[in-house]
Amino acid sequence: MNKVAIIVAGGAGKRMGSELPKQFLMLQNKPVLYHTLNTFLSAYDDLQIVLVLAEDYVDMGREIIDAYFENDRIRIAVGGATRFDSVKNGLALVEDEAIIFVHDAVRCALTTALIHRCYETALEMGTAIPVVKSSDSLRIINEDGLNEAIDREKIVLVQTPQVFHSKILIPAFNIDYKDWFTDEASVVEAFGMMVTLVEGEKQNLKITHPVDLAIAEQVLADRTQ
């Protein structure tokens, strides 16, 4: 089956307190984006990447590709106003039936094992959403401002890559955008499809704050020892 990874790298990085978007910050002496692209390219020799970038950073993305990779396996799409729009723009470059991965560029510490696990599940079930259990106690705040504990055993934390057969994902993105579309799974569910959960990875963190960058640095350093 054809394999396409849509890597969404359109974030502005405001919560990092950096003028440079977090996907371009340095990690192990290479940009964060490099590590994400390299892991996907290493997972399968026949995997193609569609890298979705904000228009102002397309040239910077191309510089990274030219510096580190054979660019015949990577194409660039320009992002939109929302994540939904950005993924839709990436999907426009998927020409053939495929298993499609959608991944946050700043989740740069994922492993090829996770990519393989998601692929195999999506190949069998049509969808694969990686999740991890919460290690913290959880509370929900009600509309009246009161709060109550909820059973953390019934809660999972959702990661990427979220993986789908193209026959499911591409039609799903033809529906109208809703404010509560926070990820691809929510879009597919709104389209009327169930999603399959798979075991994620605790180290597959999303770099959002400065401390996350420090953790990712240590994770990657430990793997090279």
Tab-separated table of C-alpha atoms in Angstrom:
chain	number	residue	atom	x	y	z
A	1	MET	CA	0.000	0.000	0.000
A	2	ASN	CA	1.247	3.498	-0.781
A	3	LYS	CA	2.273	5.477	2.283
A	4	VAL	CA	2.022	9.261	2.622
A	5	ALA	CA	2.890	11.274	5.725
A	6	ILE	CA	1.389	14.747	5.984
A	7	ILE	CA	3.655	16.595	8.406
A	8	VAL	CA	1.915	19.696	9.741
A	9	ALA	CA	4.478	22.383	10.544
A	10	GLY	CA	2.486	25.601	10.513
A	11	GLY	CA	2.642	26.571	14.181
A	12	ALA	CA	3.886	29.991	15.278
A	13	GLY	CA	5.481	28.828	18.541
A	14	LYS	CA	4.128	31.681	20.702
A	15	ARG	CA	4.028	29.557	23.875
A	16	MET	CA	7.737	28.812	23.441
A	17	GLY	CA	8.527	32.505	23.860
A	18	SER	CA	10.586	32.383	20.673
A	19	GLU	CA	10.342	34.504	17.551
A	20	LEU	CA	11.256	31.431	15.514
A	21	PRO	CA	8.527	28.760	15.209
A	22	LYS	CA	9.368	25.756	17.378
A	23	GLN	CA	9.728	23.370	14.421
A	24	PHE	CA	12.838	25.348	13.395
A	25	LEU	CA	14.490	25.489	16.823
A	26	MET	CA	17.700	23.508	17.226
A	27	LEU	CA	17.679	20.084	18.878
A	28	GLN	CA	20.784	17.877	18.948
A	29	ASN	CA	22.397	20.437	16.628
A	30	LYS	CA	19.690	20.014	13.988
A	31	PRO	CA	16.257	21.625	13.553
A	32	VAL	CA	13.330	19.964	15.316
A	33	LEU	CA	11.760	19.449	11.895
A	34	TYR	CA	14.775	17.423	10.745
A	35	HIS	CA	14.236	14.789	13.433
A	36	THR	CA	10.562	14.347	12.530
A	37	LEU	CA	11.204	14.056	8.808
A	38	ASN	CA	14.137	11.704	9.321
A	39	THR	CA	12.139	9.281	11.473
A	40	PHE	CA	9.360	8.993	8.906
A	41	LEU	CA	11.775	8.586	6.003
A	42	SER	CA	13.626	5.905	7.976
A	43	ALA	CA	10.429	4.001	8.780
A	44	TYR	CA	9.661	2.961	5.198
A	45	ASP	CA	11.741	3.299	2.036
A	46	ASP	CA	8.613	3.904	-0.048
A	47	LEU	CA	6.992	6.501	2.215
A	48	GLN	CA	6.363	9.945	0.696
A	49	ILE	CA	6.069	13.139	2.746
A	50	VAL	CA	3.903	16.198	2.246
A	51	LEU	CA	5.312	18.928	4.471
A	52	VAL	CA	2.742	21.628	5.271
A	53	LEU	CA	4.329	24.985	6.096
A	54	ALA	CA	3.093	28.497	6.742
A	55	GLU	CA	3.692	30.560	3.638
A	56	ASP	CA	6.267	32.776	5.364
A	57	TYR	CA	8.404	29.747	6.241
A	58	VAL	CA	8.329	27.760	3.019
A	59	ASP	CA	11.833	28.891	2.071
A	60	MET	CA	13.192	27.894	5.484
A	61	GLY	CA	11.577	24.483	5.121
A	62	ARG	CA	13.142	24.030	1.696
A	63	GLU	CA	16.552	24.923	3.116
A	64	ILE	CA	16.243	22.135	5.698
A	65	ILE	CA	15.146	19.633	3.062
A	66	ASP	CA	18.007	20.584	0.734
A	67	ALA	CA	20.554	20.423	3.550
A	68	TYR	CA	19.639	17.000	4.940
A	69	PHE	CA	17.502	14.959	2.554
A	70	GLU	CA	16.969	13.688	-0.954
A	71	ASN	CA	14.004	15.903	-1.758
A	72	ASP	CA	12.401	13.551	-4.286
A	73	ARG	CA	10.439	12.026	-1.372
A	74	ILE	CA	9.290	15.339	0.123
A	75	ARG	CA	6.801	17.831	-1.304
A	76	ILE	CA	5.642	21.088	0.251
A	77	ALA	CA	2.097	22.401	0.677
A	78	VAL	CA	1.176	25.806	2.046
A	79	GLY	CA	-0.811	25.792	5.270
A	80	GLY	CA	-4.192	27.390	5.844
A	81	ALA	CA	-5.910	29.421	8.545
A	82	THR	CA	-6.648	26.356	10.709
A	83	ARG	CA	-5.184	22.906	11.180
A	84	PHE	CA	-8.188	21.559	9.263
A	85	ASP	CA	-7.325	23.793	6.294
A	86	SER	CA	-3.639	22.884	6.465
A	87	VAL	CA	-4.322	19.147	6.446
A	88	LYS	CA	-6.826	19.599	3.631
A	89	ASN	CA	-4.179	21.426	1.583
A	90	GLY	CA	-1.787	18.548	2.209
A	91	LEU	CA	-4.387	15.972	1.204
A	92	ALA	CA	-4.776	17.757	-2.133
A	93	LEU	CA	-1.331	16.414	-3.066
A	94	VAL	CA	-2.278	12.776	-2.386
A	95	GLU	CA	-2.964	11.410	-5.849
A	96	ASP	CA	-3.287	7.653	-5.329
A	97	GLU	CA	-4.952	5.336	-2.832
A	98	ALA	CA	-2.755	5.225	0.257
A	99	ILE	CA	-2.406	4.874	3.983
A	100	ILE	CA	-2.072	8.466	5.181
A	101	PHE	CA	-0.251	9.545	8.339
A	102	VAL	CA	-0.989	13.002	9.751
A	103	HIS	CA	1.636	14.110	12.244
A	104	ASP	CA	2.585	17.210	14.218
A	105	ALA	CA	6.052	18.323	13.127
A	106	VAL	CA	6.948	19.183	16.715
A	107	ARG	CA	6.376	15.613	17.916
A	108	CYS	CA	9.950	14.878	16.924
A	109	ALA	CA	10.751	12.092	19.397
A	110	LEU	CA	8.452	9.425	17.997
A	111	THR	CA	9.949	6.094	16.964
A	112	THR	CA	9.737	4.056	13.796
A	113	ALA	CA	8.106	1.334	15.928
A	114	LEU	CA	5.132	3.632	16.568
A	115	ILE	CA	4.891	4.457	12.868
A	116	HIS	CA	4.890	0.747	12.011
A	117	ARG	CA	2.281	-0.044	14.680
A	118	CYS	CA	-0.049	2.662	13.402
A	119	TYR	CA	0.424	1.602	9.799
A	120	GLU	CA	-0.364	-2.045	10.447
A	121	THR	CA	-3.486	-1.153	12.423
A	122	ALA	CA	-4.726	1.297	9.781
A	123	LEU	CA	-4.070	-1.252	7.067
A	124	GLU	CA	-6.336	-3.724	8.889
A	125	MET	CA	-8.927	-1.403	10.462
A	126	GLY	CA	-8.843	1.702	8.276
A	127	THR	CA	-7.835	3.978	11.170
A	128	ALA	CA	-5.196	4.134	13.903
A	129	ILE	CA	-5.020	6.773	16.651
A	130	PRO	CA	-2.124	6.518	19.141
A	131	VAL	CA	-3.028	7.220	22.763
A	132	VAL	CA	-1.419	6.988	26.194
A	133	LYS	CA	-3.014	6.719	29.625
A	134	SER	CA	-2.983	9.709	31.936
A	135	SER	CA	-0.623	9.415	34.895
A	136	ASP	CA	-2.211	12.432	36.607
A	137	SER	CA	-5.458	12.751	38.490
A	138	LEU	CA	-8.108	14.508	36.418
A	139	ARG	CA	-10.946	16.888	37.180
A	140	ILE	CA	-13.621	18.402	34.946
A	141	ILE	CA	-14.897	21.952	35.372
A	142	ASN	CA	-18.626	22.235	34.782
A	143	GLU	CA	-20.441	25.131	33.145
A	144	ASP	CA	-21.441	26.498	36.550
A	145	GLY	CA	-17.788	26.710	37.599
A	146	LEU	CA	-17.893	23.695	39.924
A	147	ASN	CA	-15.484	20.822	39.434
A	148	GLU	CA	-15.429	17.102	40.055
A	149	ALA	CA	-13.007	14.236	39.750
A	150	ILE	CA	-13.222	11.883	36.787
A	151	ASP	CA	-11.896	8.342	36.510
A	152	ARG	CA	-8.532	8.570	34.765
A	153	GLU	CA	-8.800	4.908	33.759
A	154	LYS	CA	-11.492	6.004	31.309
A	155	ILE	CA	-9.366	8.807	29.832
A	156	VAL	CA	-6.587	8.587	27.271
A	157	LEU	CA	-4.360	11.324	25.878
A	158	VAL	CA	-4.325	11.517	22.094
A	159	GLN	CA	-1.130	11.759	20.042
A	160	THR	CA	-0.098	11.739	16.414
A	161	PRO	CA	0.538	10.265	13.889
A	162	GLN	CA	-3.151	9.729	13.274
A	163	VAL	CA	-3.391	7.267	10.430
A	164	PHE	CA	-6.182	6.506	7.976
A	165	HIS	CA	-6.924	4.845	4.697
A	166	SER	CA	-7.272	7.543	2.054
A	167	LYS	CA	-10.786	6.298	1.241
A	168	ILE	CA	-11.782	7.423	4.742
A	169	LEU	CA	-9.698	10.539	5.345
A	170	ILE	CA	-10.013	12.372	2.044
A	171	PRO	CA	-13.849	12.272	1.885
A	172	ALA	CA	-14.013	13.215	5.572
A	173	PHE	CA	-12.188	16.459	4.853
A	174	ASN	CA	-14.866	17.464	2.372
A	175	ILE	CA	-17.326	18.130	5.198
A	176	ASP	CA	-17.771	21.641	6.613
A	177	TYR	CA	-15.297	22.799	9.240
A	178	LYS	CA	-16.427	22.880	12.882
A	179	ASP	CA	-14.709	24.699	15.761
A	180	TRP	CA	-14.404	21.455	17.728
A	181	PHE	CA	-12.263	19.766	15.049
A	182	THR	CA	-9.076	19.562	17.121
A	183	ASP	CA	-7.543	16.652	15.227
A	184	GLU	CA	-8.164	14.296	12.323
A	185	ALA	CA	-9.962	11.740	14.496
A	186	SER	CA	-12.652	14.282	15.356
A	187	VAL	CA	-13.142	15.030	11.649
A	188	VAL	CA	-13.449	11.349	10.765
A	189	GLU	CA	-15.938	10.791	13.592
A	190	ALA	CA	-18.032	13.731	12.357
A	191	PHE	CA	-17.986	12.016	8.969
A	192	GLY	CA	-19.635	9.035	10.640
A	193	MET	CA	-16.705	6.659	11.103
A	194	MET	CA	-15.380	5.042	14.275
A	195	VAL	CA	-11.658	5.230	15.014
A	196	THR	CA	-9.323	2.538	16.348
A	197	LEU	CA	-6.979	3.323	19.242
A	198	VAL	CA	-3.442	1.976	19.423
A	199	GLU	CA	-0.767	2.205	22.081
A	200	GLY	CA	1.205	5.436	21.797
A	201	GLU	CA	4.505	6.428	23.383
A	202	LYS	CA	5.075	8.542	26.493
A	203	GLN	CA	8.190	9.995	24.881
A	204	ASN	CA	6.200	11.122	21.844
A	205	LEU	CA	5.717	14.520	23.431
A	206	LYS	CA	4.581	17.644	21.614
A	207	ILE	CA	7.084	20.470	21.970
A	208	THR	CA	5.001	23.371	23.233
A	209	HIS	CA	6.973	24.956	26.092
A	210	PRO	CA	10.739	25.373	26.668
A	211	VAL	CA	10.814	22.442	29.105
A	212	ASP	CA	9.527	20.147	26.353
A	213	LEU	CA	12.553	20.992	24.222
A	214	ALA	CA	14.866	20.039	27.091
A	215	ILE	CA	13.047	16.719	27.566
A	216	ALA	CA	13.207	15.924	23.857
A	217	GLU	CA	16.928	16.713	23.891
A	218	GLN	CA	17.446	14.120	26.626
A	219	VAL	CA	15.216	11.532	24.927
A	220	LEU	CA	17.163	11.758	21.687
A	221	ALA	CA	20.501	11.764	23.508
A	222	ASP	CA	19.574	8.576	25.374
A	223	ARG	CA	18.799	6.820	22.070
A	224	THR	CA	22.243	7.507	20.672
A	225	GLN	CA	24.112	6.127	23.687
